[in-house]
PDB file of C-alpha atoms in Angstrom:
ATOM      1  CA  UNK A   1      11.563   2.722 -18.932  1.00  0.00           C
ATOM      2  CA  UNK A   2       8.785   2.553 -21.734  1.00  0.00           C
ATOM      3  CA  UNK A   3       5.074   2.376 -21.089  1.00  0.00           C
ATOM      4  CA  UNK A   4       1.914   2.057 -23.862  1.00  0.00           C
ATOM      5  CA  UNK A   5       0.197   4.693 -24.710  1.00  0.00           C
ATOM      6  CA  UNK A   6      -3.416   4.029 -25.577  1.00  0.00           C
ATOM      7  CA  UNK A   7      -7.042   5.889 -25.967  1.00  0.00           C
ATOM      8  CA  UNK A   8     -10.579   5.669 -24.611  1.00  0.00           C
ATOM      9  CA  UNK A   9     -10.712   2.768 -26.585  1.00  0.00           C
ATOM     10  CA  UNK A  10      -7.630   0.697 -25.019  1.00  0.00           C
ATOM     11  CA  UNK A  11      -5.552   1.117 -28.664  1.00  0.00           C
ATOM     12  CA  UNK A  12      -2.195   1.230 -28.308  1.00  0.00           C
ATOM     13  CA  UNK A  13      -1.527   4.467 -30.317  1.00  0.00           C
ATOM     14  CA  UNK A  14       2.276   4.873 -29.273  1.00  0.00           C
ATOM     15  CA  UNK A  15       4.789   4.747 -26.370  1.00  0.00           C
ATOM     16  CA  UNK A  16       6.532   7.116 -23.814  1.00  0.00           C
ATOM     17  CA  UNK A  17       9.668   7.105 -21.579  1.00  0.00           C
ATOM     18  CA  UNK A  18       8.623   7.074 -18.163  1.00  0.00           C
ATOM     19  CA  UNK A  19      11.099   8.296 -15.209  1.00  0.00           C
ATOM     20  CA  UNK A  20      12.195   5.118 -13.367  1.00  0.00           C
ATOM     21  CA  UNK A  21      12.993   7.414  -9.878  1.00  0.00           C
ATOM     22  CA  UNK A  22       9.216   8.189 -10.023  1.00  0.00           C
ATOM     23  CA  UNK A  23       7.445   5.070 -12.542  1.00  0.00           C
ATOM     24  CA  UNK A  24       9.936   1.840 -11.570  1.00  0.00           C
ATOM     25  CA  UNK A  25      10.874   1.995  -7.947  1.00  0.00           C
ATOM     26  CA  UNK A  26      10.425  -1.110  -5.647  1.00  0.00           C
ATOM     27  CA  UNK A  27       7.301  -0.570  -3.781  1.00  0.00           C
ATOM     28  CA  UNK A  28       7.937   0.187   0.255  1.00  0.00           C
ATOM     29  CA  UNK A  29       4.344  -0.856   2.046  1.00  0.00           C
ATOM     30  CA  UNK A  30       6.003   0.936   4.826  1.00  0.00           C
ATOM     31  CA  UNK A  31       6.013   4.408   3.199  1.00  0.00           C
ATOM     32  CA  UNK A  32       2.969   3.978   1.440  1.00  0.00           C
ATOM     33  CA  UNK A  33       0.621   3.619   5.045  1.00  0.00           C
ATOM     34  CA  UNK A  34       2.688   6.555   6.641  1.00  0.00           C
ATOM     35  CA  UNK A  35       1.471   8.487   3.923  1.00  0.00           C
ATOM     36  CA  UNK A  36      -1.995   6.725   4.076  1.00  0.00           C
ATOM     37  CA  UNK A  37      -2.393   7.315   7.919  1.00  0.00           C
ATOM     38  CA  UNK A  38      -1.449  10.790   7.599  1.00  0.00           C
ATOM     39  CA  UNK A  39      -4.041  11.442   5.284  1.00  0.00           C
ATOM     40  CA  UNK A  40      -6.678   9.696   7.207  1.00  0.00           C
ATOM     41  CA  UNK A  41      -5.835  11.387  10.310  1.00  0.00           C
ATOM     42  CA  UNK A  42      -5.653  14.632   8.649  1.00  0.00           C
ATOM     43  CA  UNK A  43      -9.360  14.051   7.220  1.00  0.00           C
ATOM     44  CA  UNK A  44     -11.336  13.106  10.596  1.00  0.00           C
ATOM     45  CA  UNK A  45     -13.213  15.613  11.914  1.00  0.00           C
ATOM     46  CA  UNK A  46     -12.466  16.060  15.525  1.00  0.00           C
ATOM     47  CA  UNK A  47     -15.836  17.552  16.605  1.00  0.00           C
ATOM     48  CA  UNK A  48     -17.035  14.714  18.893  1.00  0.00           C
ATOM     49  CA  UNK A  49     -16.943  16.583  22.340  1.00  0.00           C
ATOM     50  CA  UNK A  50     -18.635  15.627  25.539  1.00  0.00           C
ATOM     51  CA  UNK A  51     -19.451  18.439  28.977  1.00  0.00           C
ATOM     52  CA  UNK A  52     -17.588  18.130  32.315  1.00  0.00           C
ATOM     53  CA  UNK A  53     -19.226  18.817  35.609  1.00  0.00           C
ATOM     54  CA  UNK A  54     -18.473  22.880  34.556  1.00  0.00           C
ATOM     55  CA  UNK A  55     -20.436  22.873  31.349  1.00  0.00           C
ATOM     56  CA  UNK A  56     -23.333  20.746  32.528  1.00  0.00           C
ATOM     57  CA  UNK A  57     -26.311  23.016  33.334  1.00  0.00           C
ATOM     58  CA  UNK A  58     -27.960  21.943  36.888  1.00  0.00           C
ATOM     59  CA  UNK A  59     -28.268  23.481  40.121  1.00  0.00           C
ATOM     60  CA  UNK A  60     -25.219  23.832  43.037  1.00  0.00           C
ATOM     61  CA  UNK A  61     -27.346  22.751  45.718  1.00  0.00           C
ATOM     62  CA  UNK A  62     -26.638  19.795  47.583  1.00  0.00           C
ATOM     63  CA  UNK A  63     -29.226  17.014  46.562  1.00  0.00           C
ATOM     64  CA  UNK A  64     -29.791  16.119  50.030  1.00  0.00           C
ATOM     65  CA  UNK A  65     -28.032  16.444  53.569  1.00  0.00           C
ATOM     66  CA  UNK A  66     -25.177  15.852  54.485  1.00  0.00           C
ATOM     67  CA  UNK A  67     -26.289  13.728  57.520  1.00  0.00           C
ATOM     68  CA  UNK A  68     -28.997  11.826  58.759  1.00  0.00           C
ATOM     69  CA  UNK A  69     -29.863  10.212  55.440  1.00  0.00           C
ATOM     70  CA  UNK A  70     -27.950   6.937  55.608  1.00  0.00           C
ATOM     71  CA  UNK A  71     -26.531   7.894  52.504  1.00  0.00           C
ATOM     72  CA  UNK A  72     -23.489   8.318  51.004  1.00  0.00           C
ATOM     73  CA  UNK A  73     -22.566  12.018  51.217  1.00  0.00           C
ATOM     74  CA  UNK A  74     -23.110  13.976  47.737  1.00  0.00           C
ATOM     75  CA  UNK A  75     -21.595  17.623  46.968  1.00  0.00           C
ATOM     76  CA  UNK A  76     -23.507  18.197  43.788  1.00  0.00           C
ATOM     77  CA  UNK A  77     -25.936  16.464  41.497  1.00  0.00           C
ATOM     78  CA  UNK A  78     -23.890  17.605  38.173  1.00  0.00           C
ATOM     79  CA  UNK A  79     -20.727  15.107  39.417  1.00  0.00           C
ATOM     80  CA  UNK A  80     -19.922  12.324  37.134  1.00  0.00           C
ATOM     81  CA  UNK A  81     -21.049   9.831  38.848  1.00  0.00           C
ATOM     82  CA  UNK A  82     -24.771  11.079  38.946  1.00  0.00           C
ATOM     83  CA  UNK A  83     -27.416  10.644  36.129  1.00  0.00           C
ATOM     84  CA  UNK A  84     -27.194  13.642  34.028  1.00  0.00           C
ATOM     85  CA  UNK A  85     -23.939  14.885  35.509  1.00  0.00           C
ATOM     86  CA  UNK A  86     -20.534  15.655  33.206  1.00  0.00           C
ATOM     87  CA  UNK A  87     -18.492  13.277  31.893  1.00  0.00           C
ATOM     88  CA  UNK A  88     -14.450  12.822  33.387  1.00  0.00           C
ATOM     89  CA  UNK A  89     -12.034  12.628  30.839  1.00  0.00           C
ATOM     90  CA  UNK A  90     -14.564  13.007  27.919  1.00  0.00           C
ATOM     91  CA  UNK A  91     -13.618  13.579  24.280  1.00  0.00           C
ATOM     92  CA  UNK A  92     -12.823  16.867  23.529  1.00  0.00           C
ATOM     93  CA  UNK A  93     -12.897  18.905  20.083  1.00  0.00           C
ATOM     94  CA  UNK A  94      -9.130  18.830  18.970  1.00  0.00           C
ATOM     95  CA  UNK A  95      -7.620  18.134  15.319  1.00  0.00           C
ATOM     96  CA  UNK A  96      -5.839  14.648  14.701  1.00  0.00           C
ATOM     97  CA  UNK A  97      -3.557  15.908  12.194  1.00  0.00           C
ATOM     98  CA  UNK A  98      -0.088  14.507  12.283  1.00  0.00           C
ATOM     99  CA  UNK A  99       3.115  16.044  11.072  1.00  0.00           C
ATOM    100  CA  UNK A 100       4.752  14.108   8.358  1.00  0.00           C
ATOM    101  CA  UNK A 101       8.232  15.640   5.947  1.00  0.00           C
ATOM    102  CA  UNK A 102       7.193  16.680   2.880  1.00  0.00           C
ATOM    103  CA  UNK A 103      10.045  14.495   1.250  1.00  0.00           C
ATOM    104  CA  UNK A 104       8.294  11.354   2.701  1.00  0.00           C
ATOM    105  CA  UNK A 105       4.874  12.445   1.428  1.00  0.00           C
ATOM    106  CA  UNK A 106       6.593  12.919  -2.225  1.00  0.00           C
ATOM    107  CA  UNK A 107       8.253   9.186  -1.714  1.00  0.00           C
ATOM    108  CA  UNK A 108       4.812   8.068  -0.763  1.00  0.00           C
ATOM    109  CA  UNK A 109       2.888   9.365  -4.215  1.00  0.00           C
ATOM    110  CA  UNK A 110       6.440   7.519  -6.272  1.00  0.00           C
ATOM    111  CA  UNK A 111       5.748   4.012  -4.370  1.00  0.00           C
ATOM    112  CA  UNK A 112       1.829   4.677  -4.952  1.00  0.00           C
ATOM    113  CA  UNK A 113       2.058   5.568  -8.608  1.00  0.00           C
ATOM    114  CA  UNK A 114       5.524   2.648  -9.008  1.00  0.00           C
ATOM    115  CA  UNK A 115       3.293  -0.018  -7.364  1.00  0.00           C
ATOM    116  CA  UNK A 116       0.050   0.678  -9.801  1.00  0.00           C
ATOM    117  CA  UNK A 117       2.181   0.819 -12.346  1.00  0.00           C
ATOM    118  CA  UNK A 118       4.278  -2.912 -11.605  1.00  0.00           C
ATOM    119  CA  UNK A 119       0.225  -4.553 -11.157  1.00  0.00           C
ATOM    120  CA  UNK A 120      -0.451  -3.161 -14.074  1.00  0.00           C
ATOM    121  CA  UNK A 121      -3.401  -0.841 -13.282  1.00  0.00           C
ATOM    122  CA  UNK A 122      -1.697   2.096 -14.283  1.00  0.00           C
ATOM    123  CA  UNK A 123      -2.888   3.413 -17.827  1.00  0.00           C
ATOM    124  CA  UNK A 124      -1.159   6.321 -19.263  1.00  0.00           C
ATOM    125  CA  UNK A 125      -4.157   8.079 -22.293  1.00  0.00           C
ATOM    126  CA  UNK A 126      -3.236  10.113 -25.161  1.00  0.00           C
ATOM    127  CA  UNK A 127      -6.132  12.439 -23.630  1.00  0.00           C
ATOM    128  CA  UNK A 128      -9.029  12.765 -21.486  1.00  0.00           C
ATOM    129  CA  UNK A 129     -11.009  14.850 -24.013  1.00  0.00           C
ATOM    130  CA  UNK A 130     -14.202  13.952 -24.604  1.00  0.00           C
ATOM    131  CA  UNK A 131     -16.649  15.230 -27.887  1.00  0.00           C
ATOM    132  CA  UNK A 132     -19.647  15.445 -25.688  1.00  0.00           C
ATOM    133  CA  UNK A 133     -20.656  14.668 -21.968  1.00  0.00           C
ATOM    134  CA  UNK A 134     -22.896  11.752 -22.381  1.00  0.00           C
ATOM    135  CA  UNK A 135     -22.222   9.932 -19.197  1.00  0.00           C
ATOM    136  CA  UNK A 136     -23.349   6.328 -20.874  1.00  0.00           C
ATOM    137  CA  UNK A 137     -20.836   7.107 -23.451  1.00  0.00           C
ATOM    138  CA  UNK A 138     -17.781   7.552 -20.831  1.00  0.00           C
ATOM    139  CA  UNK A 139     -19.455   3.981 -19.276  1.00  0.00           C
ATOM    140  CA  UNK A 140     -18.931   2.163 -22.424  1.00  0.00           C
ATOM    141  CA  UNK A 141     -15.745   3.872 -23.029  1.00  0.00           C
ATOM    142  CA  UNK A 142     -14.522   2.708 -19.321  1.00  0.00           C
ATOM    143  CA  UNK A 143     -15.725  -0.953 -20.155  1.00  0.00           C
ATOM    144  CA  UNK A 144     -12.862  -1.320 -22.256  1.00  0.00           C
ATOM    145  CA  UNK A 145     -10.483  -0.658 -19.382  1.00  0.00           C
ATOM    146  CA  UNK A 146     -12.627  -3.821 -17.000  1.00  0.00           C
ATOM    147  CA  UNK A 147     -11.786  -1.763 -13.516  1.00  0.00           C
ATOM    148  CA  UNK A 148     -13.949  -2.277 -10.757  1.00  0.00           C
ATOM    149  CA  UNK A 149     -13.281   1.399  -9.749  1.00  0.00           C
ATOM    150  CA  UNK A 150     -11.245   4.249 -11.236  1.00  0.00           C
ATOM    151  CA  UNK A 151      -8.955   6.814 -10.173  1.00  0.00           C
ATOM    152  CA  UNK A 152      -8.027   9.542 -13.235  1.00  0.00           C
ATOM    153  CA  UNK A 153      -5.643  12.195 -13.257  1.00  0.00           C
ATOM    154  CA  UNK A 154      -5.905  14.615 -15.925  1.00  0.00           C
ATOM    155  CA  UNK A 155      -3.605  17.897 -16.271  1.00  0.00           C
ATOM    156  CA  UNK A 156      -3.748  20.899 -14.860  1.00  0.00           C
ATOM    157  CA  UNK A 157      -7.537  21.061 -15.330  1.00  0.00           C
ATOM    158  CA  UNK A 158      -9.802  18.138 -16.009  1.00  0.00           C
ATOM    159  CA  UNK A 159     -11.984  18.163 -19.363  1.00  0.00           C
ATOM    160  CA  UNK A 160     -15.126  19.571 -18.756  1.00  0.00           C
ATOM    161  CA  UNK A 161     -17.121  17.061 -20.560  1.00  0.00           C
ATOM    162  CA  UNK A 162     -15.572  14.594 -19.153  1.00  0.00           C
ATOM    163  CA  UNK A 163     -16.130  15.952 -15.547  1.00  0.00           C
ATOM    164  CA  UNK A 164     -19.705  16.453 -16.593  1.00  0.00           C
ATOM    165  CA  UNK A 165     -19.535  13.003 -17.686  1.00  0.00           C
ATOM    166  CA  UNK A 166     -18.763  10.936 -14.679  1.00  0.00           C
ATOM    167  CA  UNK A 167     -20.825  12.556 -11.802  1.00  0.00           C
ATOM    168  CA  UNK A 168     -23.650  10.101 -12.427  1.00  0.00           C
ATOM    169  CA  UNK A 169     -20.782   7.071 -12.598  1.00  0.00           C
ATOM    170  CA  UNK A 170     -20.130   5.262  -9.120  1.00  0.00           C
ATOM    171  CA  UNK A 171     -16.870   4.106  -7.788  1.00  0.00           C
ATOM    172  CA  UNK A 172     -14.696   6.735 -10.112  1.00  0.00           C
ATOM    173  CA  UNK A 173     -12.802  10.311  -9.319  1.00  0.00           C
ATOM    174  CA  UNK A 174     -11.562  12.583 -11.749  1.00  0.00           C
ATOM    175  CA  UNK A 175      -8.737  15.297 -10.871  1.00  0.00           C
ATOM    176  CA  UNK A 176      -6.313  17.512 -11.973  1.00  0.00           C
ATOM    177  CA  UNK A 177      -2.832  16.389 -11.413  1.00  0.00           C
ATOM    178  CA  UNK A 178      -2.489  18.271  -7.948  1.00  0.00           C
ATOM    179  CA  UNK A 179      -5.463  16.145  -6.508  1.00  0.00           C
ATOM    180  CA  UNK A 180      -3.206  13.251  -6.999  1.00  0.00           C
ATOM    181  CA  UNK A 181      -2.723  11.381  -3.827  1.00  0.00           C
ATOM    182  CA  UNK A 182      -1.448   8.282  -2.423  1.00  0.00           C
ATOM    183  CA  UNK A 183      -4.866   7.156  -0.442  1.00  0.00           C
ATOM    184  CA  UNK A 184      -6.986   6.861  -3.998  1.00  0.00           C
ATOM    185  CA  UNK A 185      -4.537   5.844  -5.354  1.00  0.00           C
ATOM    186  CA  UNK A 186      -4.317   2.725  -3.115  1.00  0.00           C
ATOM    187  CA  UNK A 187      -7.965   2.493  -2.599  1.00  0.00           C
ATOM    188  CA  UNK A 188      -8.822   2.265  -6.383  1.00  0.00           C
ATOM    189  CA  UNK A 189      -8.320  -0.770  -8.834  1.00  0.00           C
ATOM    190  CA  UNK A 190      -7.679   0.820 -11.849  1.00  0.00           C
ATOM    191  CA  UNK A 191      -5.425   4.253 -12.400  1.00  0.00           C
ATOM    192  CA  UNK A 192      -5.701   6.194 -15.765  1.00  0.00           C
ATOM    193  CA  UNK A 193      -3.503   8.591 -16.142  1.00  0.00           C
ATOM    194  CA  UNK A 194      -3.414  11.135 -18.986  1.00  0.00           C
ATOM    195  CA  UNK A 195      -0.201  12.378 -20.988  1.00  0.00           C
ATOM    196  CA  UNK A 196      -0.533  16.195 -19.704  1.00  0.00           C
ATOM    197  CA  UNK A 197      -0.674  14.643 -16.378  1.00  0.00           C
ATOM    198  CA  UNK A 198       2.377  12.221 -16.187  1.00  0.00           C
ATOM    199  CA  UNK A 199       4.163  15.274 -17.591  1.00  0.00           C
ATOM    200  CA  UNK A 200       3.219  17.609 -14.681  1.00  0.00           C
ATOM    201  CA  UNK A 201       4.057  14.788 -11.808  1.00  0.00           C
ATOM    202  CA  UNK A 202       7.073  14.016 -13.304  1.00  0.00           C
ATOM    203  CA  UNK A 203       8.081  17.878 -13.310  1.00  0.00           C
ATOM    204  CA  UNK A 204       6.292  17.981  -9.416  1.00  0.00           C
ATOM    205  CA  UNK A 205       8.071  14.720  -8.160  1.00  0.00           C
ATOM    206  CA  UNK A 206      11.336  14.707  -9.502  1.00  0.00           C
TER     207      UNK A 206
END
């Protein structure tokens, strides 16, 4: 299949042939959220931890006597049920990675990048070079493209000018074509995609 090629300034300066296994496949929801969750899970922290009755600090000595009280008996003051005492069944610091095949992961990034590309919100540029790293020049340049947020994939390395360029600019990422990933893809409106870059996931996803 052929796409447009344009420039920073949305002008069509040519055309490419795109690779329909990776560009024109019919988008599977399904494979797109495994790949979604996965990275979500992968992200979360896992640090959120609360102490049992071992790890709270407090004395072992009975609060009060066993008998004569009228009260119910009580073996410690750290027990769960006690103000200040552990916590059953608590959270615990653990990882909530999942597994998932690498072959589904690669399927994942095709249905991403096929399902951008079918909405039309995929943009392949001639190049992400920029002359200079004005960030209110990359703003008017992006005005041409009317995205509410942006998600660009450069080569192998990203222009420095234009990584200099966009820190100051909200709702936009810039990465080299290994940070490509199925969640911003999703998660932004507009994808720009450089030529160096479509060449390099072509040669990673085929």
């Amino acid at each position: 299949m052929k796409a447009k090629i344009v420039n920073l300034d949305n002008q069509v300066v040519g055309e490419r042939v795109l690779d329909t296994n990776i560009f024109n496949l019919e988008p599977r929801v399904d494979i797109i959220k495994l790949v979604v969750d996965w990275q979500r899970a992968k992200k979360m922290a896992g640090t959120h931890s609360t102490k049992t009755v071992s790890e709270v600090s407090g004395t072992t000595r009975k609060p009060f006597k066993q008998k004569g009280t009228g009260n119910a008996r009580q073996g410690s003051l750290r027990s769960v049920h006690m103000r200040g005492g552990g916590v059953i069944h608590g959270p615990v610091v653990r990882s909530h990675a999942t597994k998932l095949p690498k072959k589904v992961r690669k399927l994942g990034l095709k249905h991403a990048l096929s399902s951008k590309l079918a909405e039309g919100k995929l943009i392949i540029l001639e190049s992400l070079i920029l002359e200079n790293s004005k960030t209110a020049s990359l703003v008017a340049l992006l005005k041409n493209f009317q995205g509410k947020s942006f998600f660009v994939i450069d080569g192998n390395l990203v222009n420095n000018n234009f990584a200099f360029a966009v820190r100051n600019i909200p709702n936009i990422s810039v990465v080299p074509q290994i940070g490509a990933n199925v969640y911003d893809i999703i998660s932004h409106d507009c994808i720009l995609v450089s030529q160096a870059a479509v060449d390099a996931l072509e040669e990673r996803l085929k």
